[in-house]
CSV table of C-alpha atoms and ligand atoms in Angstrom, one decimal:
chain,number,residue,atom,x,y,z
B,16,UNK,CA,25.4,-7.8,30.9
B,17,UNK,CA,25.6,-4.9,29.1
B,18,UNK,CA,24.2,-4.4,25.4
B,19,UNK,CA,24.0,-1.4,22.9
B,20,UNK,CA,20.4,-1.0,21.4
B,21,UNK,CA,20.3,0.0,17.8
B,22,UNK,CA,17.2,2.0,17.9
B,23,UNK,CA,16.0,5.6,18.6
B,24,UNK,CA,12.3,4.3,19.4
B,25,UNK,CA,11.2,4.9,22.8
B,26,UNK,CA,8.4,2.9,22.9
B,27,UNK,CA,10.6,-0.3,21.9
B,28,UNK,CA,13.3,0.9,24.4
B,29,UNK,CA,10.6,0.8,26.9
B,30,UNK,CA,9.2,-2.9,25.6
B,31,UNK,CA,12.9,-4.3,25.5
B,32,UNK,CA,13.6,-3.7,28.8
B,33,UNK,CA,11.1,-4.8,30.6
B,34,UNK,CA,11.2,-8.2,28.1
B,35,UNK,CA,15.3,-8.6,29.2
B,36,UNK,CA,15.1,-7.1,32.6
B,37,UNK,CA,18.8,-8.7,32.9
B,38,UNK,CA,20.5,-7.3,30.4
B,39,UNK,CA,21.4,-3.0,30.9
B,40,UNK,CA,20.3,-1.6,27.4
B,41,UNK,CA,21.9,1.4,26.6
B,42,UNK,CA,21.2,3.7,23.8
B,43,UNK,CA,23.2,5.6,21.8
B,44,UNK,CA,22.2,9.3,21.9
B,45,UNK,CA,21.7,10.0,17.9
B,46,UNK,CA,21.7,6.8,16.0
B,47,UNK,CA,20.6,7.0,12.7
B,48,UNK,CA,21.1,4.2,9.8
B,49,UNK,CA,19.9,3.9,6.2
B,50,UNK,CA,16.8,1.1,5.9
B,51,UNK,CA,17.7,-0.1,2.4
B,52,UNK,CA,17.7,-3.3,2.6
B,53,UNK,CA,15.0,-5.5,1.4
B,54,UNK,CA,13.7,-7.4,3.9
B,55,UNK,CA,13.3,-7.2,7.7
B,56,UNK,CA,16.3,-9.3,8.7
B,57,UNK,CA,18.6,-6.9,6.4
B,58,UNK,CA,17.6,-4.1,7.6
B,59,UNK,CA,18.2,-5.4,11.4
B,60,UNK,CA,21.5,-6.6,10.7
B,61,UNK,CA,22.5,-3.6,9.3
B,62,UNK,CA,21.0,-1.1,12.1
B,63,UNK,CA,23.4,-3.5,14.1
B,64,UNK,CA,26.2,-3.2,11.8
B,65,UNK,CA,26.0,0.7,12.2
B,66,UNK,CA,26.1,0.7,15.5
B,67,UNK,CA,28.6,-1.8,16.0
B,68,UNK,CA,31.1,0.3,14.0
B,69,UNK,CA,30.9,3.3,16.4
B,70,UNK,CA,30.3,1.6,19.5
B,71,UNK,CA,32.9,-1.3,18.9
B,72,UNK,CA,30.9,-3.7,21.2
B,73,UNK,CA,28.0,-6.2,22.0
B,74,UNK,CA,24.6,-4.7,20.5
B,75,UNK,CA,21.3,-5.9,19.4
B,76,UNK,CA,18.9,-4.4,16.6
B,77,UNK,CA,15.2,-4.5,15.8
B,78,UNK,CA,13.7,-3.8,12.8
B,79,UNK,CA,9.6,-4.5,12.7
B,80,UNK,CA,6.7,-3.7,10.7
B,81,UNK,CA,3.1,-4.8,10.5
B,82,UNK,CA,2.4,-6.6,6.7
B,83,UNK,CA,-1.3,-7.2,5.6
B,84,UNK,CA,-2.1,-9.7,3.1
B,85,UNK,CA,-4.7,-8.1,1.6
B,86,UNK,CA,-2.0,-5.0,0.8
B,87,UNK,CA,0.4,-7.5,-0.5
B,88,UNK,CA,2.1,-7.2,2.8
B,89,UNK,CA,2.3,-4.1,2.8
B,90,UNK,CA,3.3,-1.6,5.0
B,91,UNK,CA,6.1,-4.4,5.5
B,92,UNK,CA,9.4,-2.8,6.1
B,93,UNK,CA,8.1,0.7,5.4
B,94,UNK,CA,5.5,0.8,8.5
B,95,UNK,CA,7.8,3.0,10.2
B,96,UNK,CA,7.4,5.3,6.9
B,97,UNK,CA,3.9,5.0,5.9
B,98,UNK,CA,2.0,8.1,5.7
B,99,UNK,CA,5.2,10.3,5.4
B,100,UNK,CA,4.4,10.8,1.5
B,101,UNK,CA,2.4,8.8,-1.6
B,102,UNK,CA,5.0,6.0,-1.2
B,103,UNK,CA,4.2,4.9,1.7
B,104,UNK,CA,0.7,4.4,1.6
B,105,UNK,CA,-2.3,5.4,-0.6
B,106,UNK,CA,-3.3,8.6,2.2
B,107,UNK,CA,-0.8,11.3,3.7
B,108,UNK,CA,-1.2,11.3,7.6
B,109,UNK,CA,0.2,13.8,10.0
B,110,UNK,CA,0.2,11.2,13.3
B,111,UNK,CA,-0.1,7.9,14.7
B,112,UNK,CA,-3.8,8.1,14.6
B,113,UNK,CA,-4.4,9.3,11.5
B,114,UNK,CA,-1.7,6.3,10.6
B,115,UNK,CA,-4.3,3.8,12.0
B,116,UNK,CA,-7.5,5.3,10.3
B,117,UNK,CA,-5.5,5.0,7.4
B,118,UNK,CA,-4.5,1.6,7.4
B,119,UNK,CA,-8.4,0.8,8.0
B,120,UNK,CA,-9.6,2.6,4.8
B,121,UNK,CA,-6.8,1.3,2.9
B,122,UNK,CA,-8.1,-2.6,4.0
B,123,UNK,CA,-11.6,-1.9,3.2
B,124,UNK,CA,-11.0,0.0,-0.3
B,125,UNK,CA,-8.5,-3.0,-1.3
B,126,UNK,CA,-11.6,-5.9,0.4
B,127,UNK,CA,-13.9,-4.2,-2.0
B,128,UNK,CA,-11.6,-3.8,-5.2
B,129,UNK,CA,-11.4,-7.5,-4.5
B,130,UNK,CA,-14.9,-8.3,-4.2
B,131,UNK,CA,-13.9,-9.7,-1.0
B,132,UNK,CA,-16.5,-9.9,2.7
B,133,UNK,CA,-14.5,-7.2,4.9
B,134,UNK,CA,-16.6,-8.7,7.2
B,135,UNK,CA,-14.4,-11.9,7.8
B,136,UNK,CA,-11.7,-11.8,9.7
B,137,UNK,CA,-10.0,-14.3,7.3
B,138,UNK,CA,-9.9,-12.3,4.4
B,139,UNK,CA,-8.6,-8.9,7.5
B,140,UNK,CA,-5.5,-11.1,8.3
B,141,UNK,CA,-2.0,-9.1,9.3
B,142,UNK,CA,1.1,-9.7,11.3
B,143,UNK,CA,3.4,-8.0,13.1
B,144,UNK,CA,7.2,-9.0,12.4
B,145,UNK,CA,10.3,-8.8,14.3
B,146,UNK,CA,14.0,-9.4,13.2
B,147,UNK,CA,16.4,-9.3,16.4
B,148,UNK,CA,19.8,-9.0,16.1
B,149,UNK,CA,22.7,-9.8,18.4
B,150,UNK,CA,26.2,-9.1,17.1
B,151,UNK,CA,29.3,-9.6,18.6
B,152,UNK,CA,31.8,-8.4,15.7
B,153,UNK,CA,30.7,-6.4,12.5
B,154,UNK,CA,30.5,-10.7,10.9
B,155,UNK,CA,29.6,-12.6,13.8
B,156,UNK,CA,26.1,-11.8,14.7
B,157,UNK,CA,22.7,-14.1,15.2
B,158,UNK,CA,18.9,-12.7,13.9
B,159,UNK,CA,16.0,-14.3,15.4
B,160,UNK,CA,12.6,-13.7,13.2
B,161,UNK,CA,9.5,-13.9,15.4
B,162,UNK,CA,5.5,-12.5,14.3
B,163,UNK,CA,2.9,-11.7,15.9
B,164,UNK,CA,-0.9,-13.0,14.2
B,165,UNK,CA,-3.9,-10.9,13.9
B,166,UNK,CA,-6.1,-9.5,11.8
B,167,UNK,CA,-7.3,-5.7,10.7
B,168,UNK,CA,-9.6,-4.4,13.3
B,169,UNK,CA,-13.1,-2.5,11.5
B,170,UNK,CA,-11.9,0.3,13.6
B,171,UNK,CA,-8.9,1.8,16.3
B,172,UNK,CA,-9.6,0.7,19.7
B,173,UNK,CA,-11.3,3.8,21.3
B,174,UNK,CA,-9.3,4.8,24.8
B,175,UNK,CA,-6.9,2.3,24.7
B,176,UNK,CA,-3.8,2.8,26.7
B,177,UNK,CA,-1.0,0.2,26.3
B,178,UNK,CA,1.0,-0.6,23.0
B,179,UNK,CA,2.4,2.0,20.4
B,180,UNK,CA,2.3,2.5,17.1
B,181,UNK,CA,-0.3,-0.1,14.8
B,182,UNK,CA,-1.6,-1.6,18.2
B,183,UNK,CA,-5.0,0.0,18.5
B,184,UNK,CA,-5.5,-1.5,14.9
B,185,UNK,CA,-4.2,-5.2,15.2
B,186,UNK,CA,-7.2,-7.5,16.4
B,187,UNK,CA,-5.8,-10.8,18.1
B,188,UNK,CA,-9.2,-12.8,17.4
B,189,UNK,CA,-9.0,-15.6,20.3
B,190,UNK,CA,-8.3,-12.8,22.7
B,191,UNK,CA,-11.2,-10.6,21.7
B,192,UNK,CA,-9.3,-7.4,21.9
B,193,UNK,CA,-6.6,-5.4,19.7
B,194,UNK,CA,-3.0,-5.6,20.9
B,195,UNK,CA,-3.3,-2.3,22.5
B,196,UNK,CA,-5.6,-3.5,24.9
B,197,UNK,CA,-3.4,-6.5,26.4
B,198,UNK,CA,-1.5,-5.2,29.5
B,199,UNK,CA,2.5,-4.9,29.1
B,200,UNK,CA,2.9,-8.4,30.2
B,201,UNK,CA,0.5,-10.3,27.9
B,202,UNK,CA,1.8,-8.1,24.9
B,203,UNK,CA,5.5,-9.0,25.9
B,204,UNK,CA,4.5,-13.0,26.2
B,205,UNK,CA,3.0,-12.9,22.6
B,206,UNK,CA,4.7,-10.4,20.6
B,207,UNK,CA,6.5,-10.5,18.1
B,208,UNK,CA,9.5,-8.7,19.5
B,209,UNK,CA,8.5,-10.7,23.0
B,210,UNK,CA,8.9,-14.2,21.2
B,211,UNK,CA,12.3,-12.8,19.1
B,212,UNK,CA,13.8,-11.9,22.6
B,213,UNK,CA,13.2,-15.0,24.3
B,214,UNK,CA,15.1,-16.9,21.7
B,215,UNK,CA,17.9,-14.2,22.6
B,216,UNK,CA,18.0,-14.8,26.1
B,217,UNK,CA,17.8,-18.9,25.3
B,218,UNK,CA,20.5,-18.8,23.1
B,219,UNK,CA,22.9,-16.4,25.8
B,220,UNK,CA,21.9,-18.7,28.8
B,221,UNK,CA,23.3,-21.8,27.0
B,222,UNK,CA,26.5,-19.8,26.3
B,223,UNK,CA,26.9,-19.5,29.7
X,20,LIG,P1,11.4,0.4,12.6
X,20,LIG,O1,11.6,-1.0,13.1
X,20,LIG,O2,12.1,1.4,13.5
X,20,LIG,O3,11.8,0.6,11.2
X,20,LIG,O4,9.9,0.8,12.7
X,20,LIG,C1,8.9,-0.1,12.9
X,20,LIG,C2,7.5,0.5,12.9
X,20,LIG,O5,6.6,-0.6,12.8
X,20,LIG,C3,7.2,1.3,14.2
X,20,LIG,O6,7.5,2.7,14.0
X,20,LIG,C4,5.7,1.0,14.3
X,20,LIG,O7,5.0,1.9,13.5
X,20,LIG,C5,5.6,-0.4,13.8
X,20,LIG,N1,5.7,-1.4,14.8
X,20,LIG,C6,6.7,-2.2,15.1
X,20,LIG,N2,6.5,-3.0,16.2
X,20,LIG,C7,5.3,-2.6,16.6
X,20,LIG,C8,4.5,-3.0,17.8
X,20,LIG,O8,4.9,-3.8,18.6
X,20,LIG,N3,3.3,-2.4,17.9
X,20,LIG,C9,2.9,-1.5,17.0
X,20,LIG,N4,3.5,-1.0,16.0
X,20,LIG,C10,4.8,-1.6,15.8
């Protein structure tokens, strides 16, 4: 099966296909869409919309984010965004890294405004989010919402290798190590776009 990917992120193309190693994703070479909607799932249907109306067949769409509670779930649908300028985050940043420093600061500064221990991982907690959509017909499409549990880590995980993006920053507690630090497979088994996809490939096994 073949499937149109709405997304001009290598690192998720990379993730995708290795978490639906059946299905030939290909991606278009300059997709861009508007993210104005409100909430992950409107902003995935809508990347799939997009892409549905130039392609004129079967594509999927991701949109994902990291939300912290103690940011008001914030960077939410603008994680993508954060850094680029003062609405997206209280700190301009020029990379990824400086991204993840950010986020750290940000988490402690808010802890303290709070009066709240930065030292529990309770009061640190996060998630990644992932809304998948499959559409077959600019009104006939399916989105699967899947997350990902962690908390804030004190710091980036020094020399780690796997993951993109917030990885080096999201500490899974009962694994002892950030996200970035899983190999490909465990990351795939847990994730939030991992667990979205498997409900994909459920749901198009039972239409066969
Ligand atoms: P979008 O879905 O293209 O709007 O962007 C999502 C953004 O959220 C990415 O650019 C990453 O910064 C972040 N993100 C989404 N999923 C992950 C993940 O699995 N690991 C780390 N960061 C992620």
């Amino acid at each position: 099966m073949k499937l149109y990917f709405a997304t001009q992120n290598p690192h998720k193309v990379g993730e995708m296909q290795k978490i639906l190693p059946n299905i030939e994703l290909m991606i278009p070479p300059d997709f861009t869409c508007v993210e104005d909607g409100t909430d992950f799932m409107q902003n995935s249907v809508k990347k799939a919309r997009s892409l549905f109306q130039v392609v004129n067949s079967p594509v999927i769409a991701d949109d994902s984010g990291l939300c912290i509670d103690c940011l008001g779930g914030n960077p939410g649908i603008f994680s993508s965004r954060y850094g680029s300028d003062l609405r997206y985050g209280k700190f301009l940043c020029s990379n990824q890294a400086e991204k993840n420093l950010s986020i750290v600061k940000e988490v402690n500064e808010a802890l303290s405004e709070k009066s709240m221990d930065a030292t529990l991982w309770e009061n640190r907690k996060c998630r990644f989010i992932c809304a998948l959509t499959f559409m077959t017909g600019e009104n006939r499409f399916i989105c699967f919402q899947e997350t990902l549990e962690g908390c804030i880590a004190h710091a980036p995980a020094e020399d780690a290798k796997g993951g993109f993006g917030y990885d080096p920053i999201v500490f899974l507690p009962e694994y002892g190590k950030t996200v970035a630090e899983l190999s490909e497979d465990e990351k795939n088994r847990i994730s939030h776009r991992g667990k979205a996809a498997a409900h994909l490939i459920k749901y198009l096994s039972a239409l066969n």
